[in-house]
XYZ file of C-alpha atoms in Angstrom:
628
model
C 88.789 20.344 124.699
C 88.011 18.881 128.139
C 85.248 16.225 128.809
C 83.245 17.248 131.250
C 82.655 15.792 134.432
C 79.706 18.242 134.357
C 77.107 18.522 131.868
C 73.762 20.035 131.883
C 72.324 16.760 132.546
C 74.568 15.619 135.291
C 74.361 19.231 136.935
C 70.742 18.695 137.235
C 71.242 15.112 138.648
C 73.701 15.594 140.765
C 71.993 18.032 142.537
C 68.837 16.125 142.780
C 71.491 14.080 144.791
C 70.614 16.824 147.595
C 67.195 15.214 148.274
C 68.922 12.343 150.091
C 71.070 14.722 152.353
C 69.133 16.148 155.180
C 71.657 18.126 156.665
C 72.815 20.429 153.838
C 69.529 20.547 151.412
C 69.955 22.546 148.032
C 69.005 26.098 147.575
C 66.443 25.224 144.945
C 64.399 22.385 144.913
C 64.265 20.583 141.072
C 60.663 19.591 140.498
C 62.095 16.746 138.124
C 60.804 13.310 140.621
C 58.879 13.468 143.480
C 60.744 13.428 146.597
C 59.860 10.514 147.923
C 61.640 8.612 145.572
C 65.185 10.249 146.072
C 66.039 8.287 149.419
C 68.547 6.059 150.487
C 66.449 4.247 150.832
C 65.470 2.888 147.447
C 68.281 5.289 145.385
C 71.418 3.584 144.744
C 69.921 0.517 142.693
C 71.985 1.043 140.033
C 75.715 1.960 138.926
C 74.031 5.252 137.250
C 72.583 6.300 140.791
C 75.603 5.745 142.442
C 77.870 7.821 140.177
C 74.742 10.741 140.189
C 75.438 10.591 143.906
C 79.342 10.920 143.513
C 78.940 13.931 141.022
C 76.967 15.238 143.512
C 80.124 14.856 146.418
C 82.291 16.581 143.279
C 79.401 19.486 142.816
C 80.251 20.915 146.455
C 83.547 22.089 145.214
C 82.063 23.946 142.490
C 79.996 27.062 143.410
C 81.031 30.381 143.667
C 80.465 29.719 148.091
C 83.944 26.866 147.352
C 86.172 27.173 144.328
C 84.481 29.653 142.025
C 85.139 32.238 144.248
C 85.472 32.448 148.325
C 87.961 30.171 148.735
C 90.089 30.273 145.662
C 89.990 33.766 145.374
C 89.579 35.446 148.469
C 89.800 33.519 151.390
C 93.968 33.733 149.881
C 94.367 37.560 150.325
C 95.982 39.776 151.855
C 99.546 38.208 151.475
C 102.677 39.600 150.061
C 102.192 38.680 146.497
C 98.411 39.713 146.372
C 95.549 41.837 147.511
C 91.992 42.527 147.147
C 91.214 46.274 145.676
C 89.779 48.843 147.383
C 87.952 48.891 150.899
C 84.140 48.337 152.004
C 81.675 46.690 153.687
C 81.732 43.784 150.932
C 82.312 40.096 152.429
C 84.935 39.959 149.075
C 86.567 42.602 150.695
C 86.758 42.844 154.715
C 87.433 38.855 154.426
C 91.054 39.650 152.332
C 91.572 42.535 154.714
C 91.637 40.770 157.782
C 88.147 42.533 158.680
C 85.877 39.578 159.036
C 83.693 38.074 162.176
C 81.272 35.487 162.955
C 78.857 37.320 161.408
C 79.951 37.491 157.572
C 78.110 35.484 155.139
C 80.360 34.424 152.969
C 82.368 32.549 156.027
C 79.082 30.766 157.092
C 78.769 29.987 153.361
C 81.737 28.394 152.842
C 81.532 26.643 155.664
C 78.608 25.016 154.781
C 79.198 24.375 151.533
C 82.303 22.286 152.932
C 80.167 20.339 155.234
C 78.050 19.806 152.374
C 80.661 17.842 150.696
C 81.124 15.680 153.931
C 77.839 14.849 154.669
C 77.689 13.780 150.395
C 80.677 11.820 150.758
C 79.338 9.768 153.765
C 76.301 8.578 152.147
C 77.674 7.422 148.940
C 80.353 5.592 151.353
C 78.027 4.027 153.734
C 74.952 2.962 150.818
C 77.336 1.825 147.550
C 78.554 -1.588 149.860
C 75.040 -1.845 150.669
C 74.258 -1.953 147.078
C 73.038 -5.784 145.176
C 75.595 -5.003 142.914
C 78.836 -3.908 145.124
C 79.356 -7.966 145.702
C 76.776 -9.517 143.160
C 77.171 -7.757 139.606
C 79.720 -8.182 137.063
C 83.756 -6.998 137.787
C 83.226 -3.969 135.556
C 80.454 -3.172 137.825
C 82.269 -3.818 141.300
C 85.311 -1.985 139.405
C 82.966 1.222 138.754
C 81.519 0.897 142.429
C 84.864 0.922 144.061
C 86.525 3.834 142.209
C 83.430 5.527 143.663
C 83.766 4.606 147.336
C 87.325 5.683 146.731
C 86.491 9.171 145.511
C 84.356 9.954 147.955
C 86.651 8.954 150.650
C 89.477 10.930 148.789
C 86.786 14.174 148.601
C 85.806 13.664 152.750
C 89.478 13.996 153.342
C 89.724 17.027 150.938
C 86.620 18.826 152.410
C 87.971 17.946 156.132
C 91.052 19.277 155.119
C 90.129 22.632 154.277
C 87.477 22.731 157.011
C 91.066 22.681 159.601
C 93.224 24.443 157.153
C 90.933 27.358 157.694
C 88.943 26.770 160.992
C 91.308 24.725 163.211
C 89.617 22.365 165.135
C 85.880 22.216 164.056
C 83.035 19.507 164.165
C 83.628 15.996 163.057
C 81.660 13.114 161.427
C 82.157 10.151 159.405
C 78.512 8.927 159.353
C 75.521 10.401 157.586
C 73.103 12.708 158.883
C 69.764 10.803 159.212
C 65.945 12.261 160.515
C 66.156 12.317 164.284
C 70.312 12.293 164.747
C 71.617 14.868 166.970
C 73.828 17.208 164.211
C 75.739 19.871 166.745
C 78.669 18.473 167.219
C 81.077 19.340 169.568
C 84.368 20.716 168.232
C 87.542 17.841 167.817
C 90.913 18.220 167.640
C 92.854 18.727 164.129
C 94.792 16.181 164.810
C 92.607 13.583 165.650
C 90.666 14.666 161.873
C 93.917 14.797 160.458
C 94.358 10.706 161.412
C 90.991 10.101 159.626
C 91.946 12.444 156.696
C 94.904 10.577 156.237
C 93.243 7.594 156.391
C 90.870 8.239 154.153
C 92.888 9.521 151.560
C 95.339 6.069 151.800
C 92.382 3.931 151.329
C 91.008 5.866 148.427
C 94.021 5.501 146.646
C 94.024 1.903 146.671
C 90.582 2.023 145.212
C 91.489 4.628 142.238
C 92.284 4.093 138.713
C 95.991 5.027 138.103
C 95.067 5.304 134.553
C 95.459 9.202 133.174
C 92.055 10.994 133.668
C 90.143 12.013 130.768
C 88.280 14.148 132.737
C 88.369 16.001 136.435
C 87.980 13.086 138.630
C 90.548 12.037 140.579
C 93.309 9.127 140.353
C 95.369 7.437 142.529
C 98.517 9.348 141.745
C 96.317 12.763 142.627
C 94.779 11.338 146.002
C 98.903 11.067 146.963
C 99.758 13.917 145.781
C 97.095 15.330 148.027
C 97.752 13.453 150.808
C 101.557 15.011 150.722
C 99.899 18.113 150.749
C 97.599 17.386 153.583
C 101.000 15.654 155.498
C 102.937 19.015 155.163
C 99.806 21.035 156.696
C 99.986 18.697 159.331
C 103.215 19.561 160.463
C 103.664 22.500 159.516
C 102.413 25.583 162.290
C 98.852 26.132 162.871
C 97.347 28.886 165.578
C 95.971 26.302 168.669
C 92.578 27.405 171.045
C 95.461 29.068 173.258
C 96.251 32.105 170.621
C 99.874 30.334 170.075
C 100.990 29.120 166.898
C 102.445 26.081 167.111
C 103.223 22.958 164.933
C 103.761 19.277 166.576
C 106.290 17.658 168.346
C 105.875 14.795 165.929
C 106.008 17.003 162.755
C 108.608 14.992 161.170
C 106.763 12.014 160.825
C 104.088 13.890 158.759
C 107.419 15.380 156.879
C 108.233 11.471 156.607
C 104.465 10.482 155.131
C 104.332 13.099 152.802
C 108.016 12.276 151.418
C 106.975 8.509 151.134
C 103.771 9.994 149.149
C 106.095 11.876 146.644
C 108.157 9.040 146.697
C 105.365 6.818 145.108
C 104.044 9.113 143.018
C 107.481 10.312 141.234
C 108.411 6.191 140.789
C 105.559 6.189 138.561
C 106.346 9.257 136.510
C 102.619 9.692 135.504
C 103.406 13.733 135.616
C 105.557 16.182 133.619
C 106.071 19.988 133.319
C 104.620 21.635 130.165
C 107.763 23.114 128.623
C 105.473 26.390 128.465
C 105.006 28.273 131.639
C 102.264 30.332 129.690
C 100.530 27.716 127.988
C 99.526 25.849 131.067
C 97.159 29.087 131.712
C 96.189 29.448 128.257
C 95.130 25.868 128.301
C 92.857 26.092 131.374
C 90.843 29.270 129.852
C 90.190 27.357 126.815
C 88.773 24.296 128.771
C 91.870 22.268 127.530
C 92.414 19.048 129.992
C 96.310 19.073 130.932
C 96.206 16.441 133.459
C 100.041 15.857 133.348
C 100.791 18.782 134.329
C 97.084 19.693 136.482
C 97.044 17.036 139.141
C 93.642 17.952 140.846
C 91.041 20.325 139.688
C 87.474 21.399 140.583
C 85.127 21.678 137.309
C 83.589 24.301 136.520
C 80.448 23.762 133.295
C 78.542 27.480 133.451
C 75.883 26.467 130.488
C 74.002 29.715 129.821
C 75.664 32.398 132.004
C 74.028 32.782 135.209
C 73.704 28.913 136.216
C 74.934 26.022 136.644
C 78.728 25.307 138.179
C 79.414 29.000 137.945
C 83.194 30.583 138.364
C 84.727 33.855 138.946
C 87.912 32.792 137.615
C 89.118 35.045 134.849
C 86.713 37.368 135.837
C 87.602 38.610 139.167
C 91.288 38.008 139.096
C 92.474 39.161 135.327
C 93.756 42.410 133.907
C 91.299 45.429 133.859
C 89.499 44.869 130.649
C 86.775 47.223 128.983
C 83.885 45.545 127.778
C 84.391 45.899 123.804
C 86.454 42.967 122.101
C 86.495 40.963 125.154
C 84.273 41.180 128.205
C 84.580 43.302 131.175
C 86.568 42.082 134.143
C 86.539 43.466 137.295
C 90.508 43.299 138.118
C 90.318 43.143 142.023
C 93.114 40.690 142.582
C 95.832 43.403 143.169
C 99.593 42.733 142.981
C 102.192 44.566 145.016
C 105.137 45.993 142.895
C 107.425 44.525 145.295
C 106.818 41.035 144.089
C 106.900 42.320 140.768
C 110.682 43.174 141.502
C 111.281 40.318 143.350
C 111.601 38.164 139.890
C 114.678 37.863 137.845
C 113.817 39.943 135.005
C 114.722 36.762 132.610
C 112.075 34.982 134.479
C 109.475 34.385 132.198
C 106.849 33.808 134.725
C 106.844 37.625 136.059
C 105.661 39.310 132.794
C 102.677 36.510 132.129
C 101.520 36.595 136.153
C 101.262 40.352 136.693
C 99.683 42.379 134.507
C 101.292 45.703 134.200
C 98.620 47.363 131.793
C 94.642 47.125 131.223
C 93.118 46.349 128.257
C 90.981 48.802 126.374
C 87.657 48.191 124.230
C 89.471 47.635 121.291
C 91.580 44.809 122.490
C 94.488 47.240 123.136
C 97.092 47.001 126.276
C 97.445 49.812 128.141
C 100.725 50.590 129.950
C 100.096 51.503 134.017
C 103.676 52.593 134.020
C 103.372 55.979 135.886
C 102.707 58.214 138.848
C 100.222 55.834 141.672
C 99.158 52.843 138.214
C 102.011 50.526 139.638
C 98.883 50.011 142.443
C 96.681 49.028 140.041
C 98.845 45.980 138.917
C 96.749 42.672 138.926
C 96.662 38.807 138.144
C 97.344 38.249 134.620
C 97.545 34.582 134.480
C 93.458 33.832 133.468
C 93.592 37.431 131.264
C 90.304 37.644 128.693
C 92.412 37.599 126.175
C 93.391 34.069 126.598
C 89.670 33.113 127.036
C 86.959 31.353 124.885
C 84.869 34.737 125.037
C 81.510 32.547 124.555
C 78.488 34.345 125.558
C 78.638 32.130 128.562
C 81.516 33.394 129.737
C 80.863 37.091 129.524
C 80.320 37.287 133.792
C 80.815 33.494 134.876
C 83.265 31.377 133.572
C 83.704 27.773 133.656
C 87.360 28.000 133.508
C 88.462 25.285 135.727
C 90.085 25.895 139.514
C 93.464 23.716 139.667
C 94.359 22.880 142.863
C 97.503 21.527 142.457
C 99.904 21.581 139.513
C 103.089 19.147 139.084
C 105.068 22.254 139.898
C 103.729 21.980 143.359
C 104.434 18.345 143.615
C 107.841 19.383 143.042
C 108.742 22.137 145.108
C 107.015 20.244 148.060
C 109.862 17.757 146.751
C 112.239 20.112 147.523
C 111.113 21.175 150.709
C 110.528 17.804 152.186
C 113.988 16.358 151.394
C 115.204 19.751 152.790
C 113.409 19.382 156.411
C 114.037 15.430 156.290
C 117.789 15.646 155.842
C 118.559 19.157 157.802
C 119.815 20.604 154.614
C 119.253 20.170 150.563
C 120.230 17.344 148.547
C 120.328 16.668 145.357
C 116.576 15.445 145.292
C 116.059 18.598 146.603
C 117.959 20.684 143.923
C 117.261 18.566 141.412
C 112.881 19.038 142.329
C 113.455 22.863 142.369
C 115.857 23.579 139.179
C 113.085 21.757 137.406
C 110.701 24.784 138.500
C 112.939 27.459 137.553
C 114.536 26.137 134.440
C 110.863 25.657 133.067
C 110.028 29.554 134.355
C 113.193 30.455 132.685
C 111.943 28.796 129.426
C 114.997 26.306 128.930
C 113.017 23.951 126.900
C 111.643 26.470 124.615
C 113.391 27.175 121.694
C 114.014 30.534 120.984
C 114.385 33.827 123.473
C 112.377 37.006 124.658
C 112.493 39.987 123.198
C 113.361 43.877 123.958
C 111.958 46.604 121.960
C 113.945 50.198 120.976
C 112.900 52.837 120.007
C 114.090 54.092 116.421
C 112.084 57.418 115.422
C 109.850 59.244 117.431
C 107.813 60.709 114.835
C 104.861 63.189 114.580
C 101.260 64.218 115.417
C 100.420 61.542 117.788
C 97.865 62.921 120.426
C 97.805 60.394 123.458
C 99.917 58.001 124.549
C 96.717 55.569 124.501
C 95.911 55.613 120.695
C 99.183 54.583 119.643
C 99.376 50.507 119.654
C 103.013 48.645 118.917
C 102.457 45.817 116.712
C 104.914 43.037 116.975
C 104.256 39.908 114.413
C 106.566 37.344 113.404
C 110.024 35.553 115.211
C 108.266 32.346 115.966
C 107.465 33.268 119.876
C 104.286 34.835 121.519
C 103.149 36.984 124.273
C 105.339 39.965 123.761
C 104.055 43.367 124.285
C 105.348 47.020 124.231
C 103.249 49.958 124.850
C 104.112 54.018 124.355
C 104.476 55.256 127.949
C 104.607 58.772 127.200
C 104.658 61.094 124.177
C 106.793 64.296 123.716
C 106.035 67.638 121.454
C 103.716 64.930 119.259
C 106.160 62.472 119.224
C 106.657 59.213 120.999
C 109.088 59.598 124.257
C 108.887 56.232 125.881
C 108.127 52.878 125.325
C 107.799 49.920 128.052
C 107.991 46.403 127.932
C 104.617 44.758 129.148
C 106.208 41.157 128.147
C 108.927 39.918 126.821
C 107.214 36.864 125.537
C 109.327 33.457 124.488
C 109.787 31.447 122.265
C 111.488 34.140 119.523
C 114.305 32.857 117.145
C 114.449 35.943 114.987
C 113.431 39.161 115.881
C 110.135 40.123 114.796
C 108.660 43.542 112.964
C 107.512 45.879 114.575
C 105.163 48.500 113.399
C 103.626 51.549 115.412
C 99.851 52.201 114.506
C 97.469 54.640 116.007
C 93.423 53.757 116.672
C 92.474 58.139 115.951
C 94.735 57.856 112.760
C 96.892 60.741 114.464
C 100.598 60.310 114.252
C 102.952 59.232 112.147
C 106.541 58.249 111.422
C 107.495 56.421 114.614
C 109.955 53.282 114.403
C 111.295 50.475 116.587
C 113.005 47.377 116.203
C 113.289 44.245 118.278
C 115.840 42.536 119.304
C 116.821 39.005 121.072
C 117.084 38.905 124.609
C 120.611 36.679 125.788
C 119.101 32.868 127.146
C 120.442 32.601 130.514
C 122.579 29.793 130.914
C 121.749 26.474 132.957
C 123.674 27.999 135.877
C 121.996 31.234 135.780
C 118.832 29.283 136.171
C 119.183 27.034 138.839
C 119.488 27.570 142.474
C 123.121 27.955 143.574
C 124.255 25.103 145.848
C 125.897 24.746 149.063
C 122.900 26.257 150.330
C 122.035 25.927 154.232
C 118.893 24.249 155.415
C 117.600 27.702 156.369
C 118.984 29.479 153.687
C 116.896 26.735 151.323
C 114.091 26.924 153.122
C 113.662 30.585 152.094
C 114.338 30.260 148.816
C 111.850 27.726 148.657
C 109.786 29.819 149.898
C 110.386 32.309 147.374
C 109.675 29.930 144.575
C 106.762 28.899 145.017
C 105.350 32.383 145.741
C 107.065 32.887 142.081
C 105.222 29.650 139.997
C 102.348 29.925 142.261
C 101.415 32.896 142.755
C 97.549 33.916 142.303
C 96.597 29.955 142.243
C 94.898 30.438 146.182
C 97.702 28.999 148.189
C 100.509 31.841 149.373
C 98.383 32.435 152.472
C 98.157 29.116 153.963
C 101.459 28.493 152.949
C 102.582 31.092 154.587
C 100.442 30.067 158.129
C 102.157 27.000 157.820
C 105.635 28.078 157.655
C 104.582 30.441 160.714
C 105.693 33.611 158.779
C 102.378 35.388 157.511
C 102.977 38.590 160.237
C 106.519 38.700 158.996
C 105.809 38.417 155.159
C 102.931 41.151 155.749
C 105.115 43.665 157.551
C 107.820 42.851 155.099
C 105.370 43.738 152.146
C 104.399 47.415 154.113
C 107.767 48.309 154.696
C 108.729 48.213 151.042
C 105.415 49.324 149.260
C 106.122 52.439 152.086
C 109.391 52.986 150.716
C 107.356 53.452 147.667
C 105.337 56.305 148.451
C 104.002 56.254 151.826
C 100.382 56.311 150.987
C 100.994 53.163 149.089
C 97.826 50.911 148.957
C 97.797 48.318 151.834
C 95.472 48.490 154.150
C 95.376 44.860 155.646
C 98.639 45.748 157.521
C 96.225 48.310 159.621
C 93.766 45.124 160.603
C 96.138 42.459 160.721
C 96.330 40.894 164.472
C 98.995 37.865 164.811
C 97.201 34.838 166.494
C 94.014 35.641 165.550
C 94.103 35.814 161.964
C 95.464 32.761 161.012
C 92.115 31.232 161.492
C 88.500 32.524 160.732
C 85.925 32.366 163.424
C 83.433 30.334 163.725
C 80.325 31.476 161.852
C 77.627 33.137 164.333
C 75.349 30.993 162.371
C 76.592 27.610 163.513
C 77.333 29.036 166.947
C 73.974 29.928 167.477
C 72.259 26.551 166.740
C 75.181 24.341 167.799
C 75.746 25.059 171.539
C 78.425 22.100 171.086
C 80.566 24.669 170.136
C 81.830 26.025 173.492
C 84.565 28.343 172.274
C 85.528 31.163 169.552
C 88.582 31.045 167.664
C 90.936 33.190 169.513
C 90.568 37.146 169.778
C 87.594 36.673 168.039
């Protein structure tokens, strides 16, 4: 199980750190020490204040205004693999559906909550040198010290980065709001923040422990792997204050940074793929630290349900699930069927990421395999039935958000030595293959499964009473459910997931939960391993031609983990993918849900506007994003 970063204790102290911030002061004030004491004045006496005050620079990422929620979750709809359910006035909603304006709360919110994190970073950079013990106390103290410096550094550059990843060019400071300053800032270029990002993020990594973590904070090999990440945004497109979207003349040499990045991190091998596509998601909803395969995450510790670091993550993006053996969810992270027939059907990754079915009180999956369910299709990667199901987690989880997996590491790999060298190489195919062979389930032993049915049998009164049971074979995660039934009899059965991991077939045995029915068979059978060539990418592949199927992949491993739609900004394609994704759900059925296509407006939103909030206290801010 995972060691917290977060505990009730350091909750509570961390955000007593808010007492020294002026700019950004917590919701609720803790009536723990008086006030006067918390100042930076007379805090950071001690290597215990300090790290209080760098738990505090982690807290900002984990609300439900950062990573619980807004920006994992919905500031990454409407794309092509995803949308948000239904339509409304909700912030949740018009956000995803390309309906929000300066006025919506939850933009101001996150937002703040961002700038939050900056101003916290600043102070724990400018007071820990100031500190007796930054040049007098022992090495293990000047050790502990400097890792700090280095994470906040490493979280300033994070926070800054999202701040331009979603704003553009927005306000900028590197020093710590004090009584009197002047805090309306006029807006600065992304580029010119983007030189201090990188910046920061170089010097934290020579001030971070390489060591593995044993819990979320971040290493030296992460801060890299970041930094790539932050290189690529860089140069990839972004929309500019004249309604263009355009990428810089000198994008290669951010291409060139982030390979050097990669470069470093991969000599050092700290990272590896779980053989187990699955496993990686069952790990995180059972609070189980993977760090070789997680490279950055934001913690999540929800205590007693309603306080504390609370998450939406399993809750708002799972399978519809009836309150009963597991807790509710509310399902509103939509997939489009075209993605779901995008996949290879030997990929193994389709069948665990989309969730064909809901699950019923009694623990049951329930096919959505006809007439308009294929709409209804969701996430299925954080499902509740992979989940602790502790009281605490019946509404708010404290499942953790990953930021970036090794997979990601690798397919920016892939598309770095693509750009670099006008074409792949076998870096290149070597970084992606590794993707799909692990999606395929190549290092698994064993194979998925298919289901037929045998006898039909007799009496059985709804499709939805009658469960398939399938135990045994050595594998997991298959499912088969009765689509339809026939004069009493079963008709149909589907496939919900082929699972992996089978080296015999298992039984299967056909139940029903109103004891109505009886007599219906089916037997499984192996499913053929695709061979190393069917897995990997074929070669002799043009830079373009690469490019796309990059592009593909990583909507394939990725998908639902809150990064398709800035991807796709900074490849330039998000109109095209978006029109792409209405033509075929229209050749559907032509009422098909997708209603961001009918708010949608090319350079204007690939960048929120300023909040109305900000705007209306900082005058500094001249200009709206454009068309807004």
């Amino acid at each position: 199980m995972k060691k917290y970063i977060f505990s009730r204790k350091a909750i509570l102290l961390a955000s007593i750190t808010c007492l020294l911030l002026p700019l950004n002061s917590c919701d609720k004030d803790l009536d723990v020490t008086p006030y006067s004491y918390f100042t930076t004045a007379n805090f950071f006496s001690n290597v215990d204040e300090a790290y209080m005050a760098t738990l505090g620079v982690y807290e900002s990422m984990s609300s439900m205004d950062a990573y619980g929620w807004n920006i994992s979750l919905i500031f990454d709809a409407d794309t092509d693999i995803q949308q948000i359910s239904g339509t409304g006035p909700d912030d949740w909603r018009t956000i995803p559906h390309y309906q929000g304006i300066s006025q919506t709360n939850a933009l101001y919110n996150s937002w703040s909550k961002l700038y939050e994190g900056v101003d916290r970073a600043n102070v724990v950079i400018e007071r820990i040198p100031k500190m007796d013990l930054y040049t007098g106390g022992t090495q293990s103290q000047k050790d502990q010290l400097n890792r700090m410096i280095g994470e906040a550094k490493f979280l300033r550059g994070f926070y800054y980065s999202e701040l331009v990843r979603l704003w553009g060019d927005v306000p900028f400071k590197t020093k710590s709001s004090q009584s009197g300053d002047n805090l309306k800032g006029a807006l600065v270029d992304r580029y010119e923040i983007y030189a201090q990002i990188i910046k920061d993020m170089q010097e934290a990594a020579l001030l971070l422990p390489e060591q593995t973590p044993t819990d979320e904070r971040i290493n030296k090999w992460a801060a890299k792997s970041m930094l790539a990440r932050v290189a690529l945004f860089a140069g990839g497109f972004s929309l500019s204050a004249d309604g263009n979207m355009k990428r810089p003349a000198n994008y290669k040499e951010y291409y060139k940074l982030a390979q050097k990045e990669i470069n470093d991190v991969m000599a050092q091998n700290p990272y590896k793929l779980n053989p187990s596509y699955s496993k990686v998601f069952k790990n995180q909803c059972q609070h189980v630290l993977e760090p070789t395969e997680n490279i950055f995450q934001v913690a999540f510790y929800n205590p007693s349900g309603n306080i504390g670091n609370a998450s939406w993550v399993g809750n708002f993006n799972g399978p519809a699930t009836a309150s009963g053996v597991y807790p509710s969810n509310t399902a509103r992270c939509l997939v489009p069927k075209p993605f779901y027939t995008s996949f290879n059907d030997a990929d193994q990754r389709r069948d665990f990421s989309i969730a064909t079915y809901s699950i019923n009180n009694l623990g049951n999956k329930l096919p959505l395999l006809t007439t308009r369910q294929d709409e209804s299709w969701t996430v299925g990667k954080w499902s509740r039935e992979y989940q602790t199901n502790a009281v605490a987690e019946r509404v708010y989880t404290h499942i953790n958000w990953v930021v970036m997996r090794y997979s990601d590491l690798l397919l920016m790999r892939a598309e770095v030595e693509n750009e670099l060298n006008e074409g792949p190489n076998a870096i290149a195919y070597d970084a992606i293959n590794q993707v799909r062979k692990r999606g395929f389930g190549a290092d698994i032993q064993g194979s998925r499964i298919a289901i037929d049915l045998k006898t039909k049998g007799t009496g059985y009164t709804s499709a939805a009473t009658v469960v398939i049971n399938i135990t045994g074979g050595g594998g997991t995660d298959a499912s088969a459910a009765v689509i339809t039934l026939a004069s009493g009899g079963i008709n149909t059965i589907g496939m919900l997931r082929s699972g992996d991991g089978y080296t015999s077939a298992p039984t299967v045995t056909i139940t029903s939960t109103d004891g109505k029915g009886t007599g219906a068979t089916a037997t499984a059978r192996l499913l053929t391993k695709p061979t190393t060539a069917e897995m990997s990418l074929p070669t002799g592949l043009s830079k373009d031609d690469f490019l796309k199927a990059l592009q593909q992949e990583r909507a394939w491993e990725l998908s639902g983990e809150g990064i398709r739609r800035a991807d796709l900004i900074r490849w330039g394609i998000l109109a095209t993918k978006l029109n792409e994704t209405n033509t075929a759900v229209k050749l559907i059925r032509s009422n098909y849900f997708f209603p961001c296509i009918t708010n949608f407006v090319a350079g204007k939103h690939e960048l929120y506007p300023y909040p109305q909030n900000e705007t209306d206290v900082n005058k500094s801010i001249t200009r709206q994003n454009p068309k807004y």
